[in-house]
Structures are given as structure tokens and as C-alpha cells.
mmCIF file of C-alpha atoms in Angstrom:
data_model
loop_
_atom_site.group_PDB
_atom_site.id
_atom_site.type_symbol
_atom_site.label_atom_id
_atom_site.label_comp_id
_atom_site.label_asym_id
_atom_site.label_seq_id
_atom_site.Cartn_x
_atom_site.Cartn_y
_atom_site.Cartn_z
ATOM 1 C CA GLN F 1 -92.792 65.481 -17.543
ATOM 2 C CA VAL F 2 -90.868 62.680 -18.863
ATOM 3 C CA GLN F 3 -92.376 59.150 -18.270
ATOM 4 C CA LEU F 4 -91.092 55.675 -19.246
ATOM 5 C CA VAL F 5 -93.658 53.023 -18.551
ATOM 6 C CA GLU F 6 -92.189 49.458 -18.728
ATOM 7 C CA SER F 7 -93.981 46.162 -19.117
ATOM 8 C CA GLY F 8 -93.319 42.615 -20.371
ATOM 9 C CA GLY F 9 -91.226 41.294 -17.410
ATOM 10 C CA GLY F 10 -92.104 37.875 -15.743
ATOM 11 C CA LEU F 11 -91.022 34.455 -15.279
ATOM 12 C CA VAL F 12 -89.478 32.316 -18.038
ATOM 13 C CA GLN F 13 -87.608 29.054 -18.530
ATOM 14 C CA PRO F 14 -84.086 28.965 -19.774
ATOM 15 C CA GLY F 15 -84.258 29.113 -23.674
ATOM 16 C CA GLY F 16 -87.381 30.887 -23.593
ATOM 17 C CA SER F 17 -88.273 34.254 -24.892
ATOM 18 C CA LEU F 18 -89.580 37.560 -23.576
ATOM 19 C CA ARG F 19 -90.364 41.055 -25.033
ATOM 20 C CA LEU F 20 -89.973 44.154 -22.959
ATOM 21 C CA SER F 21 -91.690 47.364 -23.748
ATOM 22 C CA CYS F 22 -91.206 50.905 -22.848
ATOM 23 C CA ILE F 23 -93.840 53.508 -23.858
ATOM 24 C CA THR F 24 -92.697 56.897 -23.314
ATOM 25 C CA SER F 25 -94.127 60.470 -23.211
ATOM 26 C CA GLY F 26 -93.090 63.950 -22.400
ATOM 27 C CA PHE F 27 -90.325 64.492 -24.833
ATOM 28 C CA LEU F 28 -89.456 64.271 -28.538
ATOM 29 C CA PHE F 29 -88.944 60.697 -28.450
ATOM 30 C CA LYS F 30 -87.504 60.248 -32.058
ATOM 31 C CA ARG F 31 -84.607 62.546 -31.299
ATOM 32 C CA TYR F 32 -82.944 60.679 -28.477
ATOM 33 C CA ALA F 33 -80.971 57.501 -27.889
ATOM 34 C CA MET F 34 -82.933 54.887 -25.602
ATOM 35 C CA SER F 35 -81.070 52.064 -23.761
ATOM 36 C CA TRP F 36 -82.113 49.141 -21.606
ATOM 37 C CA PHE F 37 -79.865 48.473 -18.471
ATOM 38 C CA ARG F 38 -80.266 45.624 -16.032
ATOM 39 C CA GLN F 39 -79.303 45.191 -12.479
ATOM 40 C CA THR F 40 -79.000 42.393 -9.913
ATOM 41 C CA PRO F 41 -78.763 42.689 -6.100
ATOM 42 C CA GLY F 42 -75.221 43.980 -5.121
ATOM 43 C CA LYS F 43 -73.939 44.777 -8.625
ATOM 44 C CA GLU F 44 -73.765 47.794 -10.758
ATOM 45 C CA ARG F 45 -76.523 48.610 -13.152
ATOM 46 C CA GLU F 46 -75.201 47.232 -16.655
ATOM 47 C CA LEU F 47 -75.932 48.447 -20.111
ATOM 48 C CA VAL F 48 -77.672 45.830 -22.115
ATOM 49 C CA ALA F 49 -78.473 47.518 -25.242
ATOM 50 C CA THR F 50 -78.955 51.099 -27.249
ATOM 51 C CA ILE F 51 -80.561 52.443 -30.218
ATOM 52 C CA THR F 52 -79.660 55.818 -31.108
ATOM 53 C CA SER F 53 -81.110 58.563 -33.284
ATOM 54 C CA PRO F 54 -80.870 57.708 -36.150
ATOM 55 C CA MET F 55 -81.197 54.012 -35.569
ATOM 56 C CA ARG F 56 -78.050 52.387 -34.792
ATOM 57 C CA THR F 57 -77.844 49.683 -32.450
ATOM 58 C CA ILE F 58 -75.285 48.632 -29.790
ATOM 59 C CA TYR F 59 -75.165 45.483 -27.543
ATOM 60 C CA THR F 60 -73.106 44.242 -24.819
ATOM 61 C CA ASP F 61 -71.230 41.203 -25.626
ATOM 62 C CA SER F 62 -73.092 38.908 -23.445
ATOM 63 C CA VAL F 63 -76.426 39.518 -25.272
ATOM 64 C CA LYS F 64 -75.087 39.597 -28.895
ATOM 65 C CA GLY F 65 -77.163 37.322 -31.091
ATOM 66 C CA ARG F 66 -79.922 36.759 -28.454
ATOM 67 C CA PHE F 67 -81.392 40.270 -27.917
ATOM 68 C CA THR F 68 -82.695 42.765 -30.151
ATOM 69 C CA ILE F 69 -83.514 46.411 -29.214
ATOM 70 C CA SER F 70 -85.881 48.198 -31.489
ATOM 71 C CA ARG F 71 -88.082 51.385 -31.500
ATOM 72 C CA ASP F 72 -91.410 52.609 -33.095
ATOM 73 C CA ASN F 73 -91.012 56.391 -33.451
ATOM 74 C CA ALA F 74 -94.889 56.592 -34.448
ATOM 75 C CA ILE F 75 -95.924 55.408 -30.807
ATOM 76 C CA ASP F 76 -92.890 56.415 -28.867
ATOM 77 C CA THR F 77 -91.893 52.998 -27.810
ATOM 78 C CA VAL F 78 -88.809 51.019 -27.432
ATOM 79 C CA TYR F 79 -88.451 47.260 -27.159
ATOM 80 C CA LEU F 80 -86.189 44.600 -25.952
ATOM 81 C CA GLN F 81 -86.814 41.137 -27.555
ATOM 82 C CA MET F 82 -85.013 38.742 -25.650
ATOM 83 C CA SER F 83 -84.538 35.065 -26.641
ATOM 84 C CA SER F 84 -82.510 31.908 -25.699
ATOM 85 C CA LEU F 85 -82.673 33.438 -22.357
ATOM 86 C CA LYS F 86 -80.224 32.160 -19.582
ATOM 87 C CA LEU F 87 -80.208 31.959 -15.807
ATOM 88 C CA GLU F 88 -77.601 34.874 -15.963
ATOM 89 C CA ASP F 89 -80.037 37.162 -17.673
ATOM 90 C CA THR F 90 -82.288 37.493 -14.486
ATOM 91 C CA ALA F 91 -82.200 41.045 -13.429
ATOM 92 C CA VAL F 92 -84.417 44.006 -13.068
ATOM 93 C CA TYR F 93 -84.433 45.483 -16.484
ATOM 94 C CA TYR F 94 -84.599 49.433 -16.749
ATOM 95 C CA CYS F 95 -85.454 51.541 -19.732
ATOM 96 C CA ALA F 96 -83.542 54.909 -20.017
ATOM 97 C CA LYS F 97 -83.692 57.919 -21.897
ATOM 98 C CA ALA F 98 -80.218 59.429 -23.145
ATOM 99 C CA LYS F 99 -79.750 63.204 -22.856
ATOM 100 C CA TYR F 100 -78.620 62.905 -26.587
ATOM 101 C CA GLY F 101 -79.415 61.282 -29.838
ATOM 102 C CA SER F 102 -76.002 59.781 -30.137
ATOM 103 C CA ILE F 103 -72.814 59.829 -28.149
ATOM 104 C CA ASN F 104 -69.008 59.506 -29.613
ATOM 105 C CA TYR F 105 -67.690 57.613 -26.611
ATOM 106 C CA GLY F 106 -70.266 54.881 -25.928
ATOM 107 C CA TYR F 107 -73.573 54.760 -23.872
ATOM 108 C CA ALA F 108 -72.583 52.998 -20.540
ATOM 109 C CA ARG F 109 -72.263 56.113 -18.590
ATOM 110 C CA LEU F 110 -75.241 56.569 -16.233
ATOM 111 C CA ASP F 111 -74.499 60.365 -16.153
ATOM 112 C CA ASP F 112 -75.669 60.445 -19.942
ATOM 113 C CA TYR F 113 -79.224 59.435 -18.950
ATOM 114 C CA ASP F 114 -81.753 61.747 -17.546
ATOM 115 C CA SER F 115 -84.941 59.672 -17.180
ATOM 116 C CA TRP F 116 -85.259 56.116 -16.132
ATOM 117 C CA GLY F 117 -88.318 53.512 -15.894
ATOM 118 C CA GLN F 118 -89.534 51.899 -12.803
ATOM 119 C CA GLY F 119 -87.851 48.595 -13.583
ATOM 120 C CA THR F 120 -89.290 45.158 -14.493
ATOM 121 C CA GLN F 121 -88.270 42.009 -13.215
ATOM 122 C CA VAL F 122 -87.124 39.331 -15.399
ATOM 123 C CA THR F 123 -86.710 35.987 -13.827
ATOM 124 C CA VAL F 124 -85.059 32.925 -15.688
ATOM 125 C CA SER F 125 -85.550 29.889 -13.886
ATOM 126 C CA SER F 126 -85.756 26.062 -14.526
#
């Protein structure tokens, strides 16, 4: 069984930093693209960042220069380093496993993912 276990969410002040972790199991981690999505109440789940296999990265425009996605294939873990946080970054963040190592048309389609973490709350507040 595939499992994605997230940690690192919490309350931070604007301008602060936070690192989310997603420890995975139950599949050959290094073969698959991994993404972070986020969602706020009443809004659609939004792609934040993706790291492919091999290691290419993609970011939504609103987080470019502030967030960094990375992965450690030795311990089957993907990270999202978040800095210069803004109020608008407040959301539930989800780790997701793609069905493939890479996709030609992009990574925003929910149907291209087959496993999700439970979600971790990130709140940016002054």
C-alpha cells in the first residue's frame, strides 16, 4: 500500500519560513514525479510545485523564488521549503504521487495523481 505522511505545517508570521516533509512508502519512489498542492475553503486544489523523475522542478508563478521543492531518493522523502511567506500562502498543503515519472502536458491535472497525503495546515498570520 502507498502511504504519504506529511509533517511540518504550523503557524508562522509573514516573511517567515517553514519546511514541509512528506515521507513515502509502498512504491518505487525514485521513479515517480511528486507534487505539492494546496487548498483553501471554497477553492479548487492548486498545484504549487512538482519535482519529476529525473529531477526537474516546476513551480506555480505565485511561489517562484520563494519555495523550493526537493527530494531525497535515499529516504523516499519529498520536501517543500517555504520562505518569505505571505498571508495568501495560508492553506492546507498536500503531498501527491503522480502516476508517472514525467508528463509532457504539465502536472496540474488531479487525475494524473493516484496517492495523496492527509494534508497539513499552513497558517501565515501576523
